[in-house]
Amino acid sequence: MHPAPSVIAFSTFSGLGFGLLFWLGFGVPVVSGWSAFAFFTIAYLLAVGGLISSTFHLGHPERALKAFTQWRSSWLSREGVCAVAALIVMAIYGAGLVFFDAAWQPLGILGALLSLGTVFTTAMIYTQLKTVPRWHQSLTPVYFLSLSLAGGALLAGQITWAVVLLIAAGAVQIATWLLGDRALKQSGTDIASATQLGGIGKVRAFEPPHTGTNYLLREFVFQIGRKHAQKLRVISFGLMVVLPVLLLLLPFSHLLAVVAVLAHVAGVLASRWLFFAEAEHVVGLYYGKR
Amino acid sequence: MTTLPDNTEKKLGLVIDLDTCVGCHACVISCKGWNTENYGAPLSDQDAYGGNPSGTFLNRVHSYEVQPEEGHAQLIHFPKSCLHCEDAPCVTVCPTGASYKRVEDGIVLVNESDCIGCGLCAWACPYGAREMDMEEKVMKKCTLCVDRIYNENLPEVDRIPSCVRTCPAGARHFGDLGDPDSDVSQLVAERGGVDLMPEQGTRPVNKYLPPRPKDTMPEIDVLAPFLEPVVQEPGGFLGWLDKALEKL
C-alpha cells in the first residue's frame, strides 16, 4: 500500500492525542486551571491536527460532512462520528477543569471511552479489509490501541503506566510483524485463485493491461521501501519502545521526558510508515506483484 | 445507506469466455469511449502524449502465461472489470453513501456528487475494479452501461454494455445471472463458469468461463512406424562442413 504522508501523520498524531484525552478523562493526572489548559491544548492540537491532515488525502474535502451519515455500515463513518463526539464531550469536561475547577467525572469517563473508541474505529478501517491480509487480523486494533494508550501515558507523565504500556505495545508490535509476514500466504489468495487458471498449470503474469502505470499500481503496489524493511523495523522499535523506556527508568528530568516523547513519536511514525509500505493488497497479484 | 440489499430482483452481469478472448483490447477502448462521453464524469488521462501516460479505465485486459506440467505454455487473455458482487465490500465501507448496489438489478454504482474521493472502496475491492479519476477526484467504476441497457433511444441491439456490443470474438456475454433459465446462466452451467478469488467471500455476479482443454492428436497413421527413417546425418556440403568443423 502507498504510504500517504497525510494518513501516516493522521493516525500517529490523532492516536497520541486521543490517547492523552483518555488519561485526562479519567483524571490522570489531576489537573485544573492553567495546567489543565496546557494538557488539553496539547491533546487537542494532536487529535484535531491529525484529523485535519487526514482530510488532505480526500479528493473532495468540501463534501466531508457527508461522511458522518453511514455509521451503520462504514467504519470510516463511525470514526468520524466517534471523533467528533469525543472532542465535544472532552471539550465540555476540559472547560469544567479549566474555568470552574470542577471535575465532572462521568463526563470525563464518557469522553475517555469515546477517545479510545475513536482509535479503535480508526484501526477497524484497516482491520476490516480482507484485501490486505497483513491488516486483516485481530492484532491490528490491539496494535493501534496499545500504542495510543502508551503514548497517552507518556504525554500525561504517568511514568509507571508508560513503561508498562510501552513494553506491552512493543510486544504487540513484534507479534503483528511476525504474524503479518505470514498473512498473505495464509490468506489462500494467490495468482491461481485470482485468475482461476491454476487448474491448467503454473500461472505467470505475461503482460500487464497497459505499458504505463495506473492508479491501482500507484495506490496498492508499493515495493520501494520493503528492501530496507528489517532495518526500519529495528530503528522504529528502538525509538518507539526501547529508548523511551530507558529514559523513563533514569532519574526523572523534564529534558529526558521531552527526548522520550520525541523518540516515541519518531518511532511511531516509522512504524506507521512500515504499516502501509509493507502491506500487500491482493490486487497486485493480477499484475504478478505484491 | 450503504448497506447491501438482502436480495436483488435481477442479477445483471457479464460472462467472460477466456477460451474465446483474443486479447484485442477493443472492449477496453469502447468502454473508455462510451463512459467518457456519457454517465458521470469523463475518464481522464494524464500526460496522454508524454513520457509517462496514465489514465482511468473501467475495464482492463491482462495476459497470463500458463505452463501445464506437460506440453506447451498457453497464453490466456483476461479482461477484468467490476464483477458487481453480491457481497460487495466496496459498498459497505463507503462513509458517505455514494456507493450503492441497486435493488432492482444488482448493479453497483457510485453517486459521484456524494463521493469525497477517500479511496477506501478501491482499497476494499480485491479485483482492482475501482479507479480514482485524477482529474475529477471521484471514484469511477463499471456501470454495466446502465445508460445503454435501459436506453430506449438506442436500437434494441445496442441495449447491452458497450464492451459486449464491441467484442469481435463474442467472448463477452450480458444477461441476468439470477435467472437460472437465462442464456448466460445456462452458458455458465454448461462451461463450468467460475468466481474470481472465491475465498474473498465477495460472491461476484460476473462469471469467467475457463479455457477449454487443448485437444491432442491421436496416432492414426498405422503405417508410419514402418517407413524408412529420415536420414539424421547431414550429407553433401553440410556433411563435409560438419566433419571439417569437427576436426578443428
Coordinates of C-alpha atoms in Angstrom, one line a residue:
Chain A
M1 CA 0.0 0.0 0.0
H2 CA 1.1 3.5 -0.8
P3 CA 2.3 5.2 2.5
A4 CA 0.5 8.5 2.1
P5 CA 2.1 11.1 4.5
S6 CA -1.2 12.6 5.4
V7 CA -2.6 9.2 6.6
I8 CA 0.6 8.3 8.5
A9 CA 0.6 11.7 10.2
F10 CA -3.1 11.5 11.0
S11 CA -3.0 8.0 12.6
T12 CA 0.2 8.8 14.6
F13 CA -0.8 12.2 16.0
S14 CA -4.5 11.6 16.5
G15 CA -3.6 8.3 18.1
L16 CA -1.4 10.2 20.6
G17 CA -3.9 13.0 21.1
F18 CA -6.8 10.7 21.8
G19 CA -4.5 8.6 24.0
L20 CA -3.8 11.6 26.1
L21 CA -7.5 12.6 26.2
F22 CA -8.2 9.0 27.5
W23 CA -5.9 9.6 30.5
L24 CA -7.2 13.1 31.1
G25 CA -10.8 11.9 31.1
F26 CA -10.0 9.6 34.0
G27 CA -8.5 12.4 35.9
V28 CA -4.9 11.2 35.4
P29 CA -3.0 13.4 36.1
V30 CA -5.2 15.6 38.3
V31 CA -5.2 19.0 36.6
S32 CA -7.1 22.3 36.9
G33 CA -6.8 25.8 35.7
W34 CA -3.7 26.6 33.7
S35 CA -2.2 23.1 34.0
A36 CA -5.5 21.7 32.6
F37 CA -5.4 24.2 29.8
A38 CA -1.9 23.2 28.8
F39 CA -2.7 19.4 28.8
F40 CA -5.9 19.9 26.9
T41 CA -4.3 22.2 24.4
I42 CA -1.6 19.6 23.6
A43 CA -4.2 16.8 23.3
Y44 CA -6.5 18.9 21.0
L45 CA -3.6 20.1 18.8
L46 CA -2.6 16.4 18.3
A47 CA -6.1 15.0 17.8
V48 CA -7.5 17.8 15.7
G49 CA -4.3 18.3 13.8
G50 CA -4.3 14.7 12.9
L51 CA -7.9 14.8 11.8
I52 CA -7.4 17.8 9.7
S53 CA -4.3 16.3 8.0
S54 CA -6.4 13.2 7.2
T55 CA -8.7 15.4 5.0
F56 CA -5.7 16.3 2.8
H57 CA -5.9 12.9 1.1
L58 CA -9.6 13.4 0.2
G59 CA -10.5 14.2 -3.4
H60 CA -13.4 16.4 -2.3
P61 CA -12.8 17.6 1.3
E62 CA -15.6 20.1 0.9
R63 CA -18.1 17.2 1.0
A64 CA -16.6 15.7 4.2
L65 CA -19.7 16.3 6.2
K66 CA -21.5 13.6 4.2
A67 CA -19.1 11.1 5.8
F68 CA -21.0 11.3 9.1
T69 CA -24.1 9.7 7.6
Q70 CA -23.2 6.0 7.1
W71 CA -22.2 5.0 10.6
R72 CA -24.5 1.9 10.4
S73 CA -22.2 0.2 7.9
S74 CA -19.0 2.1 7.5
W75 CA -16.0 2.1 9.9
L76 CA -14.7 5.3 8.4
S77 CA -18.0 7.0 9.1
R78 CA -18.1 5.6 12.6
E79 CA -14.6 7.0 13.1
G80 CA -15.8 10.5 12.2
V81 CA -18.8 10.3 14.5
C82 CA -16.7 8.9 17.4
A83 CA -14.0 11.5 16.9
V84 CA -16.4 14.5 16.9
A85 CA -18.4 13.1 19.9
A86 CA -15.1 12.5 21.8
L87 CA -13.9 16.0 21.1
I88 CA -17.2 17.7 22.1
V89 CA -17.5 15.7 25.3
M90 CA -13.9 16.2 26.3
A91 CA -14.2 19.9 25.5
I92 CA -17.0 20.3 28.0
Y93 CA -15.1 18.3 30.6
G94 CA -12.0 20.3 29.9
A95 CA -13.9 23.6 30.2
G96 CA -15.1 22.4 33.7
L97 CA -11.5 21.8 34.8
V98 CA -10.1 25.0 33.3
F99 CA -12.7 27.5 34.1
F100 CA -14.7 26.1 37.1
D101 CA -12.1 23.9 38.7
A102 CA -14.7 21.2 38.6
A103 CA -14.1 17.6 37.5
W104 CA -17.4 16.3 36.1
Q105 CA -16.1 12.8 36.3
P106 CA -19.0 10.9 34.5
L107 CA -18.5 13.2 31.5
G108 CA -14.7 12.6 31.7
I109 CA -15.1 8.9 31.7
L110 CA -17.6 9.0 28.8
G111 CA -15.1 11.2 26.8
A112 CA -12.2 8.9 27.7
L113 CA -14.1 5.9 26.3
L114 CA -15.2 7.8 23.2
S115 CA -11.5 8.8 22.7
L116 CA -10.4 5.2 22.9
G117 CA -13.4 4.3 20.6
T118 CA -12.1 6.7 18.0
V119 CA -8.7 4.9 18.0
F120 CA -10.5 1.6 17.7
T121 CA -12.6 2.7 14.8
T122 CA -9.5 4.0 13.0
A123 CA -7.9 0.6 13.5
M124 CA -11.0 -1.2 12.2
I125 CA -10.9 0.8 8.9
Y126 CA -7.7 -1.2 8.2
T127 CA -8.6 -4.4 10.0
Q128 CA -11.9 -4.9 8.1
L129 CA -10.0 -5.1 4.7
K130 CA -9.8 -8.7 3.6
T131 CA -8.0 -7.5 0.6
V132 CA -4.9 -6.6 2.8
P133 CA -4.2 -9.9 4.7
R134 CA -1.5 -8.2 6.8
W135 CA -4.1 -5.9 8.3
H136 CA -7.0 -8.3 8.4
Q137 CA -6.1 -9.8 11.8
S138 CA -7.3 -9.3 15.4
L139 CA -4.0 -7.9 16.5
T140 CA -4.3 -4.7 14.3
P141 CA -6.7 -3.0 16.7
V142 CA -4.6 -4.1 19.7
Y143 CA -1.6 -2.5 17.9
F144 CA -3.3 0.8 17.5
L145 CA -4.9 0.8 20.9
S146 CA -1.8 -0.2 22.9
L147 CA 0.3 2.5 21.1
S148 CA -2.3 5.1 21.7
L149 CA -2.6 4.2 25.4
A150 CA 1.2 4.1 25.9
G151 CA 1.8 7.4 24.0
G152 CA -1.0 9.0 26.0
A153 CA 0.5 7.8 29.3
L154 CA 3.9 9.1 28.2
L155 CA 2.4 12.6 27.4
A156 CA 0.3 12.5 30.6
G157 CA 3.6 12.0 32.6
Q158 CA 2.5 8.7 34.0
I159 CA 5.9 7.0 34.2
T160 CA 4.9 3.6 35.6
W161 CA 2.0 3.2 33.3
A162 CA 4.1 4.5 30.3
V163 CA 6.9 2.0 31.0
V164 CA 4.4 -0.9 31.3
L165 CA 2.3 0.0 28.3
L166 CA 5.3 0.8 26.1
I167 CA 6.7 -2.7 26.7
A168 CA 3.3 -4.2 26.1
A169 CA 2.9 -2.2 22.9
G170 CA 6.4 -3.3 21.8
A171 CA 5.4 -6.9 22.3
V172 CA 2.2 -6.4 20.2
Q173 CA 4.2 -4.7 17.5
I174 CA 6.6 -7.6 17.2
A175 CA 3.7 -10.0 17.1
T176 CA 2.0 -8.0 14.3
W177 CA 5.2 -8.0 12.3
L178 CA 5.7 -11.8 12.7
L179 CA 2.1 -12.7 12.0
G180 CA 1.8 -10.1 9.3
D181 CA 4.8 -11.6 7.3
R182 CA 2.8 -14.9 7.0
A183 CA -0.6 -13.3 6.4
L184 CA -0.7 -13.1 2.6
K185 CA 0.4 -16.7 2.2
Q186 CA -2.1 -17.9 4.8
S187 CA -5.0 -16.0 3.3
G188 CA -5.0 -18.5 0.4
T189 CA -5.3 -15.7 -2.2
D190 CA -2.6 -16.1 -4.9
I191 CA -2.4 -15.7 -8.6
A192 CA -4.0 -19.0 -9.2
S193 CA -7.1 -18.1 -7.1
A194 CA -7.1 -14.6 -8.7
T195 CA -7.2 -15.9 -12.2
Q196 CA -8.8 -19.4 -11.5
L197 CA -6.3 -20.7 -14.1
G198 CA -4.3 -22.8 -11.7
G199 CA -6.1 -26.0 -12.8
I200 CA -4.3 -25.8 -16.2
G201 CA -0.8 -25.2 -14.8
K202 CA 1.5 -22.6 -13.3
V203 CA 0.3 -19.1 -13.9
R204 CA 2.6 -16.2 -14.6
A205 CA 1.6 -12.6 -15.4
F206 CA 2.8 -12.3 -19.0
E207 CA 1.7 -8.8 -20.0
P208 CA 0.0 -6.0 -18.0
P209 CA -3.0 -4.2 -19.4
H210 CA -1.1 -1.1 -20.2
T211 CA 2.6 -0.3 -20.7
G212 CA 2.3 2.6 -18.3
T213 CA 1.4 2.7 -14.6
N214 CA -2.1 3.4 -13.2
Y215 CA -4.0 4.3 -10.1
L216 CA -4.1 0.7 -8.9
L217 CA -0.4 0.2 -9.1
R218 CA 0.4 3.6 -7.5
E219 CA -2.0 3.1 -4.7
F220 CA -1.7 -0.7 -3.9
V221 CA 1.7 -1.9 -5.2
F222 CA 4.4 -0.1 -3.2
Q223 CA 7.6 -2.1 -3.2
I224 CA 10.3 0.6 -2.8
G225 CA 10.5 0.6 0.9
R226 CA 10.4 -3.1 1.6
K227 CA 14.1 -3.5 0.7
H228 CA 15.0 -1.8 4.0
A229 CA 12.0 -3.0 6.0
Q230 CA 14.1 -5.1 8.5
K231 CA 16.4 -2.2 9.3
L232 CA 13.5 0.2 9.6
R233 CA 11.8 -2.2 12.0
V234 CA 14.9 -2.1 14.3
I235 CA 15.1 1.7 14.1
S236 CA 11.3 2.1 14.7
F237 CA 11.3 -0.3 17.7
G238 CA 14.4 1.3 19.2
L239 CA 12.9 4.8 19.0
M240 CA 9.3 3.8 19.8
V241 CA 9.9 1.5 22.8
V242 CA 13.5 0.9 23.9
L243 CA 14.8 4.5 24.1
P244 CA 11.7 5.9 25.9
V245 CA 11.6 3.1 28.4
L246 CA 15.3 3.5 29.2
L247 CA 14.9 7.3 29.6
L248 CA 11.9 6.9 31.8
L249 CA 13.8 4.5 34.1
L250 CA 16.6 7.1 34.6
P251 CA 16.1 9.6 37.4
F252 CA 13.3 12.0 36.2
S253 CA 14.2 15.2 34.4
H254 CA 12.0 17.3 32.1
L255 CA 14.6 17.2 29.4
L256 CA 14.8 13.4 29.3
A257 CA 11.0 13.2 29.3
V258 CA 10.9 15.5 26.2
V259 CA 13.5 13.4 24.5
A260 CA 11.5 10.3 25.4
V261 CA 8.3 11.8 23.8
L262 CA 10.1 12.9 20.7
A263 CA 11.8 9.5 20.2
H264 CA 8.5 7.8 20.7
V265 CA 6.7 9.9 18.1
A266 CA 9.5 9.4 15.6
G267 CA 9.4 5.6 16.2
V268 CA 5.6 5.5 15.8
L269 CA 5.8 7.5 12.5
A270 CA 8.4 4.9 11.3
S271 CA 6.2 2.0 12.5
R272 CA 3.1 3.5 10.7
W273 CA 5.1 4.0 7.5
L274 CA 6.0 0.3 7.6
F275 CA 2.4 -0.5 8.4
F276 CA 1.4 0.9 4.9
A277 CA 4.6 0.2 2.9
E278 CA 4.8 -3.4 3.9
A279 CA 1.1 -4.2 3.4
E280 CA 0.3 -6.2 0.3
H281 CA -3.0 -5.7 -1.4
V282 CA -4.3 -8.8 -3.3
V283 CA -4.9 -6.8 -6.5
G284 CA -1.2 -6.8 -7.0
L285 CA -1.5 -10.5 -7.8
Y286 CA -3.2 -9.6 -11.1
Y287 CA -0.1 -7.7 -12.0
G288 CA 2.2 -10.5 -10.9
K289 CA 3.4 -8.3 -8.0
R290 CA 2.7 -8.0 -4.3
Chain B
M1 CA -27.5 3.8 3.5
T2 CA -24.5 1.9 2.2
T3 CA -25.8 -1.4 3.5
L4 CA -26.3 -4.1 0.9
P5 CA -29.7 -5.3 -0.2
D6 CA -30.6 -8.8 1.1
N7 CA -31.6 -9.8 -2.4
T8 CA -31.8 -8.1 -5.8
E9 CA -34.7 -8.7 -8.2
K10 CA -32.2 -9.4 -11.0
K11 CA -28.5 -10.1 -11.0
L12 CA -27.3 -8.4 -14.2
G13 CA -23.7 -9.1 -15.0
L14 CA -21.2 -10.3 -17.6
V15 CA -19.9 -13.8 -18.5
I16 CA -16.4 -13.7 -20.0
D17 CA -15.1 -16.5 -22.1
L18 CA -11.4 -16.9 -21.5
D19 CA -11.4 -19.6 -24.3
T20 CA -12.5 -17.1 -26.9
C21 CA -10.9 -13.8 -25.9
V22 CA -8.2 -12.9 -28.3
G23 CA -6.8 -10.0 -26.3
C24 CA -7.5 -7.3 -28.8
H25 CA -8.5 -4.7 -26.2
A26 CA -11.5 -3.5 -28.3
C27 CA -13.7 -3.8 -25.1
V28 CA -11.2 -1.5 -23.3
I29 CA -11.4 1.2 -26.0
S30 CA -15.2 1.0 -26.4
C31 CA -15.7 1.2 -22.7
K32 CA -13.4 4.2 -22.4
G33 CA -15.1 5.9 -25.3
W34 CA -18.7 5.3 -24.1
N35 CA -18.1 6.1 -20.5
T36 CA -16.1 9.2 -21.3
E37 CA -18.9 10.7 -23.2
N38 CA -21.9 9.6 -21.1
Y39 CA -22.7 8.7 -17.5
G40 CA -20.9 10.7 -14.9
A41 CA -17.5 12.4 -15.0
P42 CA -15.3 11.7 -18.1
L43 CA -12.5 9.2 -17.8
S44 CA -9.5 11.4 -17.8
D45 CA -5.9 10.7 -19.0
Q46 CA -2.8 12.3 -17.5
D47 CA 0.2 13.0 -19.7
A48 CA -1.5 11.2 -22.5
Y49 CA 1.0 12.0 -25.2
G50 CA 4.0 12.4 -22.9
G51 CA 6.6 10.1 -21.4
N52 CA 4.6 8.7 -18.6
P53 CA 1.0 8.3 -19.7
S54 CA -1.7 7.1 -17.3
G55 CA -5.5 7.2 -17.2
T56 CA -8.7 6.0 -15.8
F57 CA -10.1 2.7 -17.2
L58 CA -13.1 0.7 -16.1
N59 CA -12.0 -2.4 -18.0
R60 CA -8.5 -3.7 -18.4
V61 CA -7.2 -6.8 -20.2
H62 CA -4.4 -8.7 -18.6
S63 CA -2.5 -11.6 -20.3
Y64 CA -1.2 -14.6 -18.4
E65 CA 1.1 -17.4 -19.4
V66 CA 0.0 -20.8 -18.0
Q67 CA 2.5 -23.6 -18.1
P68 CA 1.0 -27.1 -17.8
E69 CA 3.0 -30.0 -16.3
E70 CA 3.5 -31.3 -19.9
G71 CA 3.2 -29.6 -23.2
H72 CA 3.3 -26.0 -24.4
A73 CA 2.6 -23.0 -22.4
Q74 CA -0.8 -21.3 -23.1
L75 CA -1.3 -17.6 -23.3
I76 CA -4.7 -16.5 -21.8
H77 CA -6.1 -13.0 -22.2
F78 CA -8.0 -11.9 -19.2
P79 CA -10.4 -8.9 -19.3
K80 CA -11.3 -7.6 -15.9
S81 CA -13.9 -5.1 -14.8
C82 CA -16.3 -4.7 -11.9
L83 CA -17.9 -8.1 -11.0
H84 CA -21.0 -6.4 -9.4
C85 CA -20.5 -8.7 -6.3
E86 CA -23.5 -9.7 -4.2
D87 CA -21.4 -9.1 -1.0
A88 CA -19.7 -6.0 -2.4
P89 CA -17.2 -4.9 0.2
C90 CA -16.7 -1.6 -1.7
V91 CA -20.3 -0.6 -0.9
T92 CA -20.3 -1.2 2.9
V93 CA -17.0 0.7 3.5
C94 CA -18.3 3.9 1.9
P95 CA -18.7 6.6 4.6
T96 CA -21.0 8.9 2.6
G97 CA -23.4 6.5 0.9
A98 CA -22.1 7.4 -2.5
S99 CA -21.6 3.7 -3.3
Y100 CA -24.6 1.6 -3.6
K101 CA -26.0 -1.7 -5.0
R102 CA -29.3 -1.3 -6.8
V103 CA -32.2 -3.5 -5.6
E104 CA -33.8 -3.8 -9.0
D105 CA -30.9 -5.2 -11.0
G106 CA -27.9 -5.6 -8.6
I107 CA -25.7 -3.1 -10.4
V108 CA -23.1 -1.4 -8.2
L109 CA -22.9 2.3 -8.8
V110 CA -21.3 5.5 -7.4
N111 CA -23.2 8.6 -6.9
E112 CA -20.4 11.0 -7.9
S113 CA -21.9 14.1 -6.3
D114 CA -21.7 12.3 -2.9
C115 CA -18.2 10.9 -3.4
I116 CA -15.5 12.5 -1.2
G117 CA -12.7 10.7 -3.0
C118 CA -11.3 8.9 0.1
G119 CA -10.4 5.8 -1.9
L120 CA -11.5 3.3 0.7
C121 CA -13.8 1.5 -1.7
A122 CA -10.9 0.9 -4.0
W123 CA -8.9 -0.5 -1.0
A124 CA -11.8 -2.9 -0.2
C125 CA -12.1 -4.3 -3.8
P126 CA -9.9 -7.3 -4.3
Y127 CA -10.2 -7.1 -8.1
G128 CA -9.0 -3.6 -8.8
A129 CA -12.3 -2.7 -10.3
R130 CA -12.4 0.9 -9.0
E131 CA -10.1 3.7 -10.0
M132 CA -9.9 7.2 -8.7
D133 CA -10.1 9.7 -11.5
M134 CA -7.2 12.0 -11.2
E135 CA -9.0 15.0 -12.8
E136 CA -12.4 14.8 -11.2
K137 CA -11.1 13.3 -7.9
V138 CA -14.1 10.9 -7.7
M139 CA -14.2 7.1 -7.8
K140 CA -15.0 5.6 -11.2
K141 CA -16.2 2.1 -11.9
C142 CA -18.1 0.0 -14.4
T143 CA -21.8 0.9 -14.5
L144 CA -22.6 -2.1 -16.6
C145 CA -23.6 0.7 -19.1
V146 CA -26.7 1.5 -17.1
D147 CA -27.2 4.3 -19.6
R148 CA -27.3 1.9 -22.5
I149 CA -29.1 -1.2 -21.3
Y150 CA -32.4 0.7 -20.5
N151 CA -32.0 3.4 -23.1
E152 CA -35.0 3.4 -25.4
N153 CA -33.4 6.0 -27.6
L154 CA -30.9 3.3 -28.8
P155 CA -31.8 0.5 -31.2
E156 CA -32.6 -2.7 -29.3
V157 CA -29.4 -4.4 -30.5
D158 CA -27.4 -1.7 -28.8
R159 CA -29.1 -2.0 -25.4
I160 CA -26.2 -4.1 -24.0
P161 CA -22.9 -2.9 -22.4
S162 CA -20.5 -1.3 -24.8
C163 CA -17.8 -3.9 -24.2
V164 CA -20.2 -6.7 -25.1
R165 CA -21.5 -4.9 -28.1
T166 CA -18.0 -4.3 -29.4
C167 CA -16.2 -7.7 -28.7
P168 CA -15.4 -9.0 -32.2
A169 CA -14.7 -12.5 -30.8
G170 CA -18.0 -13.0 -29.0
A171 CA -16.1 -13.5 -25.7
R172 CA -18.4 -11.3 -23.6
H173 CA -22.0 -12.1 -22.7
F174 CA -24.5 -10.0 -20.8
G175 CA -27.6 -11.1 -19.0
D176 CA -29.5 -11.9 -15.8
L177 CA -27.4 -14.4 -13.8
G178 CA -30.1 -14.6 -11.1
D179 CA -32.4 -16.3 -13.6
P180 CA -31.3 -19.9 -14.0
D181 CA -33.0 -20.2 -17.4
S182 CA -31.3 -17.2 -18.9
D183 CA -28.8 -17.7 -21.7
V184 CA -25.9 -16.5 -19.6
S185 CA -26.8 -18.8 -16.6
Q186 CA -27.0 -21.8 -19.0
L187 CA -23.7 -20.9 -20.5
V188 CA -22.2 -20.8 -17.1
A189 CA -23.7 -24.1 -16.1
E190 CA -22.6 -25.7 -19.4
R191 CA -19.0 -24.4 -19.4
G192 CA -18.3 -24.6 -15.6
G193 CA -18.1 -20.8 -15.1
V194 CA -16.1 -19.7 -12.0
D195 CA -15.8 -16.9 -9.5
L196 CA -12.6 -15.0 -9.2
M197 CA -11.0 -15.1 -5.7
P198 CA -13.9 -17.0 -4.1
E199 CA -12.0 -17.1 -0.8
Q200 CA -12.5 -13.3 -0.5
G201 CA -16.2 -14.0 0.1
T202 CA -17.5 -11.3 -2.3
R203 CA -19.8 -13.6 -4.3
P204 CA -19.2 -12.0 -7.7
V205 CA -22.1 -11.9 -10.2
N206 CA -19.8 -11.9 -13.2
K207 CA -18.5 -15.3 -14.1
Y208 CA -15.4 -16.5 -16.0
L209 CA -15.5 -19.4 -18.4
P210 CA -12.2 -21.3 -18.2
P211 CA -10.3 -22.1 -21.4
R212 CA -11.4 -25.5 -22.9
P213 CA -8.8 -28.2 -22.6
K214 CA -6.5 -28.4 -25.6
D215 CA -7.2 -31.4 -27.8
T216 CA -4.4 -33.9 -28.6
M217 CA -3.9 -35.6 -31.9
P218 CA -4.2 -39.4 -31.6
E219 CA -1.6 -41.5 -33.6
I220 CA -3.8 -42.6 -36.6
D221 CA -1.2 -43.5 -39.2
V222 CA -0.6 -47.2 -38.7
L223 CA 2.0 -47.4 -41.5
A224 CA 4.2 -44.6 -40.3
P225 CA 6.3 -46.7 -38.0
F226 CA 7.3 -49.0 -41.0
L227 CA 8.6 -46.2 -43.2
E228 CA 12.3 -45.8 -43.7
P229 CA 13.6 -43.3 -41.1
V230 CA 14.6 -39.9 -42.4
V231 CA 18.3 -39.5 -42.7
Q232 CA 19.6 -38.0 -39.5
E233 CA 23.2 -37.3 -40.6
P234 CA 23.7 -34.4 -43.0
G235 CA 25.3 -35.3 -46.3
G236 CA 26.8 -33.3 -49.2
F237 CA 28.2 -29.9 -48.5
L238 CA 26.7 -29.7 -45.0
G239 CA 28.2 -33.1 -44.2
W240 CA 31.6 -32.0 -45.3
L241 CA 31.3 -28.8 -43.3
D242 CA 30.2 -30.7 -40.2
K243 CA 33.2 -33.0 -40.5
A244 CA 35.6 -30.2 -41.2
L245 CA 34.4 -28.2 -38.2
E246 CA 34.6 -31.3 -36.0
K247 CA 38.3 -31.7 -36.8
L248 CA 39.2 -28.2 -35.9

